[in-house]
CSV table of C-alpha atoms and ligand atoms in Angstrom, one decimal:
chain,number,residue,atom,x,y,z
A,1,UNK,CA,112.4,175.7,176.8
A,2,UNK,CA,116.8,177.8,175.9
A,3,UNK,CA,117.4,179.0,173.1
A,4,UNK,CA,120.8,177.1,173.0
A,5,UNK,CA,119.9,173.7,174.2
A,6,UNK,CA,121.4,171.8,171.5
A,7,UNK,CA,118.8,168.4,170.9
A,8,UNK,CA,120.2,165.4,170.7
A,9,UNK,CA,119.2,163.0,168.5
A,10,UNK,CA,120.8,159.6,167.7
A,11,UNK,CA,120.4,157.5,165.2
A,12,UNK,CA,122.4,155.0,166.0
A,13,UNK,CA,119.6,152.4,165.8
A,14,UNK,CA,118.1,153.4,162.4
A,15,UNK,CA,121.3,155.2,160.2
A,16,UNK,CA,123.5,153.1,162.4
A,17,UNK,CA,122.3,149.9,162.4
A,18,UNK,CA,121.9,150.1,158.3
A,19,UNK,CA,125.8,149.9,158.0
A,20,UNK,CA,126.9,146.0,156.5
A,21,UNK,CA,126.7,143.4,159.9
A,22,UNK,CA,125.5,146.0,161.9
A,23,UNK,CA,122.0,144.4,162.2
A,24,UNK,CA,120.1,144.3,165.8
A,25,UNK,CA,117.6,142.1,167.0
A,26,UNK,CA,115.4,143.7,169.2
A,27,UNK,CA,117.0,142.7,172.7
A,28,UNK,CA,119.9,144.9,171.4
A,29,UNK,CA,118.2,148.0,169.9
A,30,UNK,CA,116.5,148.0,173.7
A,31,UNK,CA,120.3,147.1,175.4
A,32,UNK,CA,121.2,150.4,173.7
A,33,UNK,CA,118.3,151.9,173.7
A,34,UNK,CA,117.8,152.0,177.7
A,35,UNK,CA,121.9,153.2,177.6
A,36,UNK,CA,121.4,156.5,174.9
A,37,UNK,CA,118.6,157.0,177.3
A,38,UNK,CA,120.6,157.2,180.9
A,39,UNK,CA,123.6,159.2,178.2
A,40,UNK,CA,120.8,161.9,178.1
A,41,UNK,CA,119.9,161.6,174.4
A,42,UNK,CA,116.4,163.6,173.0
A,43,UNK,CA,115.8,161.4,170.4
A,44,UNK,CA,116.2,157.5,169.9
A,45,UNK,CA,115.3,156.8,165.8
A,46,UNK,CA,114.5,153.5,166.8
A,47,UNK,CA,113.8,152.4,162.8
A,48,UNK,CA,112.3,151.7,159.6
A,49,UNK,CA,109.1,150.1,161.5
A,50,UNK,CA,108.4,148.8,157.4
A,51,UNK,CA,111.3,148.2,156.6
A,52,UNK,CA,110.5,144.8,158.0
A,53,UNK,CA,108.2,142.7,161.0
A,54,UNK,CA,111.6,141.9,162.5
A,55,UNK,CA,112.7,145.8,162.5
A,56,UNK,CA,108.5,147.4,163.5
A,57,UNK,CA,109.0,144.9,166.6
A,58,UNK,CA,112.2,146.3,167.5
A,59,UNK,CA,110.9,149.6,167.3
A,60,UNK,CA,107.7,148.7,168.7
A,61,UNK,CA,109.4,147.1,172.3
A,62,UNK,CA,112.0,150.3,171.8
A,63,UNK,CA,108.9,152.7,172.5
A,64,UNK,CA,107.1,150.3,175.2
A,65,UNK,CA,110.5,150.7,177.4
A,66,UNK,CA,111.6,154.2,176.5
A,67,UNK,CA,109.9,156.7,179.1
A,68,UNK,CA,112.1,159.6,179.2
A,69,UNK,CA,113.5,160.7,175.4
A,70,UNK,CA,111.5,160.8,171.7
A,71,UNK,CA,110.9,157.9,170.3
A,72,UNK,CA,111.3,158.6,166.8
A,73,UNK,CA,110.1,155.8,163.1
A,74,UNK,CA,111.7,157.1,159.9
A,75,UNK,CA,108.8,156.6,157.5
A,76,UNK,CA,109.6,157.4,153.1
A,77,UNK,CA,106.3,160.0,152.3
A,78,UNK,CA,104.5,157.2,151.3
A,79,UNK,CA,101.1,156.7,153.3
A,80,UNK,CA,101.2,153.3,154.1
A,81,UNK,CA,104.8,154.2,155.7
A,82,UNK,CA,103.7,156.9,158.2
A,83,UNK,CA,100.4,154.2,159.8
A,84,UNK,CA,102.8,151.3,159.6
A,85,UNK,CA,105.4,153.5,162.0
A,86,UNK,CA,102.0,155.0,164.3
A,87,UNK,CA,101.5,151.9,164.5
A,88,UNK,CA,105.1,150.6,166.2
A,89,UNK,CA,105.2,153.8,168.0
A,90,UNK,CA,101.7,153.7,169.3
A,91,UNK,CA,102.7,152.9,172.4
A,92,UNK,CA,105.4,155.4,173.2
A,93,UNK,CA,105.2,158.7,175.8
A,94,UNK,CA,106.8,160.6,172.9
A,95,UNK,CA,106.5,159.4,169.9
A,96,UNK,CA,107.9,160.6,166.9
A,97,UNK,CA,107.5,160.3,163.1
A,98,UNK,CA,110.5,161.3,161.0
A,99,UNK,CA,109.1,161.2,157.1
A,100,UNK,CA,110.7,162.7,154.3
A,101,UNK,CA,111.9,162.9,150.0
A,102,UNK,CA,114.7,164.2,147.8
A,103,UNK,CA,114.5,168.1,147.4
A,104,UNK,CA,117.4,168.2,145.4
A,105,UNK,CA,116.9,167.9,141.6
A,106,UNK,CA,119.1,165.0,141.1
A,107,UNK,CA,117.1,163.5,143.0
A,108,UNK,CA,113.5,164.5,142.1
A,109,UNK,CA,114.7,164.0,138.5
A,110,UNK,CA,116.2,160.2,138.6
A,111,UNK,CA,114.5,158.3,142.4
A,112,UNK,CA,111.0,160.4,141.2
A,113,UNK,CA,111.2,161.7,137.8
A,114,UNK,CA,108.7,164.6,139.1
A,115,UNK,CA,108.4,167.8,138.4
A,116,UNK,CA,109.5,170.3,142.3
A,117,UNK,CA,105.6,171.0,142.4
A,118,UNK,CA,104.4,167.1,143.0
A,119,UNK,CA,107.6,167.3,145.3
A,120,UNK,CA,105.7,169.7,147.1
A,121,UNK,CA,102.7,168.1,146.9
A,122,UNK,CA,103.9,164.9,148.5
A,123,UNK,CA,105.1,166.4,151.1
A,124,UNK,CA,103.1,168.5,151.8
A,125,UNK,CA,100.4,165.6,152.1
A,126,UNK,CA,103.0,163.1,154.0
A,127,UNK,CA,103.8,165.6,156.4
A,128,UNK,CA,99.8,166.8,156.8
A,129,UNK,CA,99.3,161.9,157.5
A,130,UNK,CA,101.2,161.7,160.5
A,131,UNK,CA,100.5,165.3,161.7
A,132,UNK,CA,97.1,162.9,162.8
A,133,UNK,CA,98.8,160.1,163.8
A,134,UNK,CA,101.5,162.3,165.8
A,135,UNK,CA,101.9,165.5,167.4
A,136,UNK,CA,105.6,166.1,167.0
A,137,UNK,CA,106.8,165.5,162.8
A,138,UNK,CA,109.3,165.8,161.6
A,139,UNK,CA,109.9,165.8,158.0
A,140,UNK,CA,113.4,165.3,156.0
A,141,UNK,CA,114.4,166.9,153.3
A,142,UNK,CA,117.0,164.7,151.7
A,143,UNK,CA,120.2,165.6,150.1
A,144,UNK,CA,119.1,168.9,150.8
A,145,UNK,CA,123.5,169.9,151.1
A,146,UNK,CA,122.5,169.4,147.1
A,147,UNK,CA,119.2,171.3,147.1
A,148,UNK,CA,118.9,174.5,145.4
A,149,UNK,CA,118.3,176.7,149.0
A,150,UNK,CA,115.5,179.2,146.9
A,151,UNK,CA,113.6,175.6,146.7
A,152,UNK,CA,114.4,173.9,149.9
A,153,UNK,CA,113.4,177.5,152.1
A,154,UNK,CA,109.6,176.0,149.8
A,155,UNK,CA,109.6,173.6,151.4
A,156,UNK,CA,110.1,172.9,154.7
A,157,UNK,CA,108.2,176.2,154.2
A,158,UNK,CA,105.3,174.0,152.5
A,159,UNK,CA,106.6,171.6,155.2
A,160,UNK,CA,106.0,173.7,158.9
A,161,UNK,CA,102.9,175.4,157.5
A,162,UNK,CA,102.0,171.5,157.2
A,163,UNK,CA,102.3,170.6,160.5
A,164,UNK,CA,105.6,169.3,160.2
A,165,UNK,CA,108.0,170.5,163.8
A,166,UNK,CA,111.5,169.6,163.1
A,167,UNK,CA,112.5,169.8,159.8
A,168,UNK,CA,115.6,168.2,158.9
A,169,UNK,CA,118.8,169.5,156.1
A,170,UNK,CA,120.3,166.6,155.3
A,171,UNK,CA,123.8,166.6,154.1
A,172,UNK,CA,123.3,163.3,152.5
A,173,UNK,CA,125.9,162.0,150.7
A,174,UNK,CA,128.7,164.6,152.8
A,175,UNK,CA,129.3,166.6,150.0
A,176,UNK,CA,128.8,169.8,151.9
A,177,UNK,CA,132.0,172.4,152.9
A,178,UNK,CA,131.4,173.4,156.0
A,179,UNK,CA,130.6,176.9,155.8
A,180,UNK,CA,128.5,175.8,153.0
A,181,UNK,CA,126.5,174.0,154.9
A,182,UNK,CA,126.1,176.7,157.7
A,183,UNK,CA,125.3,179.5,154.7
A,184,UNK,CA,121.9,177.3,154.1
A,185,UNK,CA,120.7,177.1,157.2
A,186,UNK,CA,121.5,180.7,157.9
A,187,UNK,CA,119.6,181.2,154.3
A,188,UNK,CA,116.5,179.4,155.5
A,189,UNK,CA,116.4,180.9,159.1
A,190,UNK,CA,116.1,184.0,156.7
A,191,UNK,CA,113.8,183.3,154.0
A,192,UNK,CA,111.1,181.0,155.3
A,193,UNK,CA,109.3,183.0,157.2
A,194,UNK,CA,107.5,180.0,159.0
A,195,UNK,CA,110.6,179.1,160.4
A,196,UNK,CA,110.4,179.7,163.6
A,197,UNK,CA,107.3,177.8,164.2
A,198,UNK,CA,110.0,174.5,163.9
A,199,UNK,CA,113.0,173.2,164.8
A,200,UNK,CA,116.3,173.1,162.6
A,201,UNK,CA,118.1,170.0,162.1
A,202,UNK,CA,121.4,168.9,161.1
A,203,UNK,CA,121.7,165.2,159.6
A,204,UNK,CA,125.3,165.0,158.2
A,205,UNK,CA,127.3,162.5,155.9
A,206,UNK,CA,130.9,162.0,156.8
A,207,UNK,CA,131.6,160.4,152.8
A,208,UNK,CA,134.7,163.4,153.0
A,209,UNK,CA,135.2,163.6,156.8
A,210,UNK,CA,133.5,167.0,157.3
A,211,UNK,CA,130.1,165.8,159.4
A,212,UNK,CA,130.8,167.4,162.3
A,213,UNK,CA,132.7,170.2,161.0
A,214,UNK,CA,129.4,171.0,158.6
A,215,UNK,CA,127.5,169.7,162.5
A,216,UNK,CA,128.5,172.1,164.4
A,217,UNK,CA,128.2,174.5,161.0
A,218,UNK,CA,124.8,174.3,160.7
A,219,UNK,CA,124.0,175.2,165.0
A,220,UNK,CA,126.0,178.1,164.3
A,221,UNK,CA,123.6,179.1,162.3
A,222,UNK,CA,120.2,178.3,163.9
A,223,UNK,CA,119.8,174.4,164.0
A,224,UNK,CA,119.1,173.2,167.0
A,225,UNK,CA,118.5,169.6,166.7
A,226,UNK,CA,122.2,167.2,165.6
A,227,UNK,CA,121.3,163.9,164.1
A,228,UNK,CA,124.9,161.8,165.3
A,229,UNK,CA,125.2,158.5,165.9
A,230,UNK,CA,127.5,156.4,168.4
A,231,UNK,CA,131.1,155.9,167.1
A,232,UNK,CA,129.2,157.7,163.7
A,233,UNK,CA,127.9,155.0,163.3
A,234,UNK,CA,125.7,154.8,159.7
A,235,UNK,CA,126.3,154.8,156.1
A,236,UNK,CA,128.9,154.4,153.6
A,237,UNK,CA,131.4,156.6,155.7
A,238,UNK,CA,128.7,156.9,158.2
A,239,UNK,CA,127.2,160.1,159.9
A,240,UNK,CA,128.3,162.8,162.1
A,241,UNK,CA,130.1,160.9,165.4
A,242,UNK,CA,128.0,161.8,168.6
A,243,UNK,CA,130.5,161.7,170.9
A,244,UNK,CA,132.2,163.9,168.4
A,245,UNK,CA,130.0,167.0,168.6
A,246,UNK,CA,128.6,166.8,172.3
A,247,UNK,CA,132.4,167.1,173.3
A,248,UNK,CA,132.9,170.4,170.8
A,249,UNK,CA,129.9,171.5,172.9
A,250,UNK,CA,131.7,170.9,176.1
A,251,UNK,CA,134.6,172.4,175.3
A,252,UNK,CA,133.8,175.5,173.3
A,253,UNK,CA,131.4,176.8,176.5
A,254,UNK,CA,132.2,180.4,174.9
A,255,UNK,CA,129.7,179.4,171.8
A,256,UNK,CA,126.7,179.9,173.8
A,257,UNK,CA,125.4,176.2,173.6
A,258,UNK,CA,124.9,172.7,176.0
A,259,UNK,CA,123.7,169.1,175.8
A,260,UNK,CA,121.3,167.2,177.8
A,261,UNK,CA,124.0,164.5,177.8
A,262,UNK,CA,125.8,163.0,180.4
A,263,UNK,CA,129.3,163.2,179.2
A,264,UNK,CA,131.2,160.1,181.1
A,265,UNK,CA,128.9,158.0,179.3
A,266,UNK,CA,130.7,158.8,176.4
A,267,UNK,CA,133.3,155.4,176.9
A,268,UNK,CA,131.4,152.5,178.1
A,269,UNK,CA,128.3,153.4,174.8
A,270,UNK,CA,131.2,153.5,172.7
A,271,UNK,CA,132.4,149.8,174.1
A,272,UNK,CA,129.3,148.1,173.5
A,273,UNK,CA,127.5,149.8,170.7
A,274,UNK,CA,131.1,149.1,169.0
A,275,UNK,CA,130.4,145.5,170.5
A,276,UNK,CA,127.0,144.5,170.1
A,277,UNK,CA,126.7,146.4,166.3
A,278,UNK,CA,130.9,144.2,165.5
A,279,UNK,CA,132.6,147.1,164.6
A,280,UNK,CA,135.7,148.1,166.2
A,281,UNK,CA,136.1,151.4,166.7
A,282,UNK,CA,139.4,152.9,165.0
A,283,UNK,CA,142.8,153.5,167.6
A,284,UNK,CA,142.7,157.7,167.0
A,285,UNK,CA,138.7,158.0,167.0
A,286,UNK,CA,138.4,161.1,169.3
A,287,UNK,CA,136.6,160.4,172.6
A,288,UNK,CA,136.9,156.9,172.2
A,289,UNK,CA,139.3,155.4,170.2
A,290,UNK,CA,141.8,153.7,172.2
A,291,UNK,CA,145.1,156.6,171.5
A,292,UNK,CA,142.3,159.7,172.1
A,293,UNK,CA,144.7,160.0,175.7
A,294,UNK,CA,147.2,157.8,175.1
A,295,UNK,CA,151.0,160.5,174.0
A,296,UNK,CA,154.4,158.3,172.8
A,297,UNK,CA,156.1,160.2,172.0
A,298,UNK,CA,159.9,161.6,174.7
A,299,UNK,CA,158.9,165.7,173.6
A,300,UNK,CA,154.8,165.6,174.1
A,301,UNK,CA,155.2,162.4,177.0
A,302,UNK,CA,158.1,165.1,178.5
A,303,UNK,CA,154.9,167.4,178.7
A,304,UNK,CA,152.3,166.2,180.0
A,305,UNK,CA,153.6,164.2,182.7
A,306,UNK,CA,155.4,168.7,183.5
A,307,UNK,CA,151.7,169.0,183.3
A,308,UNK,CA,148.6,166.6,182.1
A,309,UNK,CA,146.9,169.8,180.1
A,310,UNK,CA,150.0,171.1,177.9
A,311,UNK,CA,148.9,167.6,175.7
A,312,UNK,CA,144.8,167.3,177.1
A,313,UNK,CA,142.2,169.4,175.6
A,314,UNK,CA,139.9,167.0,177.5
A,315,UNK,CA,140.4,164.8,181.0
A,316,UNK,CA,140.0,161.6,180.5
A,317,UNK,CA,137.3,161.6,183.5
A,318,UNK,CA,135.1,163.7,181.9
A,319,UNK,CA,135.0,160.9,179.0
A,320,UNK,CA,134.7,157.9,180.7
A,321,UNK,CA,137.5,156.7,178.8
A,322,UNK,CA,141.0,154.7,180.7
A,323,UNK,CA,142.9,157.2,182.7
A,324,UNK,CA,146.1,158.8,180.0
A,325,UNK,CA,148.6,156.6,179.2
A,326,UNK,CA,151.9,157.3,178.8
A,327,UNK,CA,153.1,154.3,176.3
A,328,UNK,CA,157.3,153.6,175.3
A,329,UNK,CA,158.5,153.4,171.6
A,330,UNK,CA,161.9,153.8,170.3
A,331,UNK,CA,160.2,157.3,170.3
A,332,UNK,CA,159.5,158.2,174.3
A,333,UNK,CA,161.9,159.7,176.1
A,334,UNK,CA,164.0,160.1,179.9
A,335,UNK,CA,161.3,161.5,181.6
A,336,UNK,CA,158.3,158.8,180.6
A,337,UNK,CA,160.5,156.3,180.9
A,338,UNK,CA,161.4,157.5,184.1
A,339,UNK,CA,157.5,157.6,184.9
A,340,UNK,CA,156.9,153.8,183.9
A,341,UNK,CA,159.9,153.0,186.7
A,342,UNK,CA,158.7,155.2,188.9
A,343,UNK,CA,154.4,153.1,188.7
A,344,UNK,CA,156.0,149.5,188.8
A,345,UNK,CA,157.8,150.2,191.8
A,346,UNK,CA,161.3,151.2,190.7
A,347,UNK,CA,162.7,154.1,192.3
A,348,UNK,CA,166.2,155.2,190.1
A,349,UNK,CA,167.8,158.4,190.7
A,350,UNK,CA,168.5,160.3,187.0
A,351,UNK,CA,172.3,158.8,186.8
A,352,UNK,CA,170.3,155.3,187.0
A,353,UNK,CA,167.3,156.0,184.3
A,354,UNK,CA,170.5,157.8,181.7
A,355,UNK,CA,172.0,154.2,182.0
A,356,UNK,CA,168.9,152.2,181.9
A,357,UNK,CA,167.6,154.1,179.1
A,358,UNK,CA,171.0,153.5,176.5
A,359,UNK,CA,169.2,149.3,177.7
A,360,UNK,CA,165.5,151.1,176.6
A,361,UNK,CA,166.6,153.0,173.0
A,362,UNK,CA,168.1,148.7,172.5
A,363,UNK,CA,165.0,146.8,172.9
A,364,UNK,CA,162.5,149.5,171.5
A,365,UNK,CA,163.8,149.6,168.0
A,366,UNK,CA,163.6,146.0,167.8
A,367,UNK,CA,159.5,146.3,168.7
A,368,UNK,CA,156.8,148.3,168.0
A,369,UNK,CA,155.9,149.2,171.6
A,370,UNK,CA,157.9,149.3,175.1
A,371,UNK,CA,155.2,146.3,178.0
A,372,UNK,CA,155.5,146.5,181.9
A,373,UNK,CA,157.5,142.5,181.4
A,374,UNK,CA,160.0,144.3,179.5
A,375,UNK,CA,160.6,147.7,182.2
A,376,UNK,CA,161.3,144.4,184.9
A,377,UNK,CA,163.8,142.4,182.6
A,378,UNK,CA,165.6,145.5,181.9
A,379,UNK,CA,165.1,146.4,185.3
A,380,UNK,CA,166.9,142.6,186.1
A,381,UNK,CA,170.1,142.9,184.0
A,382,UNK,CA,170.4,146.6,186.0
A,383,UNK,CA,171.1,145.0,189.2
A,384,UNK,CA,170.2,147.3,191.4
A,385,UNK,CA,166.7,149.4,193.0
A,386,UNK,CA,164.8,146.7,193.2
A,387,UNK,CA,160.7,146.8,193.2
A,388,UNK,CA,159.8,149.2,196.2
A,389,UNK,CA,156.0,147.3,196.2
B,1,LIG,O1,121.1,161.5,155.2
B,1,LIG,C1,119.3,161.1,154.2
B,1,LIG,O2,119.2,161.6,153.6
B,1,LIG,C2,119.0,160.6,155.5
B,1,LIG,C3,117.6,160.5,155.8
B,1,LIG,C4,116.8,158.9,155.8
B,1,LIG,C5,116.8,161.0,157.0
B,1,LIG,O3,119.3,159.4,157.1
B,2,LIG,ZN1,121.5,160.1,157.1
């Protein structure tokens, strides 16, 4: 396996599904899981089997149907959770148990009310139990973003020695700055003697809008797995958005990384997830938002119409989006107006456009967007150069 492959671990069906109102039934999970597999994700976290009988059934159904991706189930560092997860995953071609425990002093004191030493013991025990049931065990060090790096290194060393194949370093509360999160990963690379026996995973939350930047900083510093969700869905402000990290890796080839994702399927799966999880995507969302490839100001439109690379770094075809749009508003210029008339079949000269532009601005000032019907009305009032189609 290449050292520069970034494994994409999708947790839309687990962390994403934790969003209030986004709960999925088994059929919905199966439908999304099949699309995730087609998209090319390496790991699908299908759910938290012990959390409810319904989620157990969903993880089991996903495990049965998915053939190429690894199917993963979440557990606490508790024997019963781990056994139930193994049962739900028993039909998976590639099962993974994702177990873990809090690693920051805040979690150790307030959630577990125990000592650091006890955390190490519980972590080792849970990892060994999981490793006796499946070959692939990922260990999450919850709240690693706020954990003491020296203790985190001991925890990571312990779980790798106990059989963990992947170590997840979550910035659970979305607190870290990118350089800080990157330094944490570098610290683990440099201070955990057995770190080469496991893959380091980034799992970042977006409370400060830094989850994507933190995940990229993580891989630059040695992590080789990113945990993310479609449309960035997830607890509170959400998780790292899959489409963003994948396109950063694809656009910035100089970093030398690659993923297995077919980027042309990003917009179709974004729509499917948004509809199924009843969660609209904000219009200005990178890659998959309705305005991601829309140009509305005159300066941008003029440049874009001369050469698309002036204002677009991604061709919408690359991410399965509709073609770029020239939206007409009161901030649009003559070249955009001429372009839109031309698309409707009107062949106007520059002099015609000069006259029509004044009429257009009157309409544009009275509404948010000038639509096709408005242009047809302007053309018919102008009474010249009828549509040629
Ligand atoms: O954010 C987090 O720490 C998690 C863990 C359960 C992996 O979601
Ligand atoms: Zn999370």
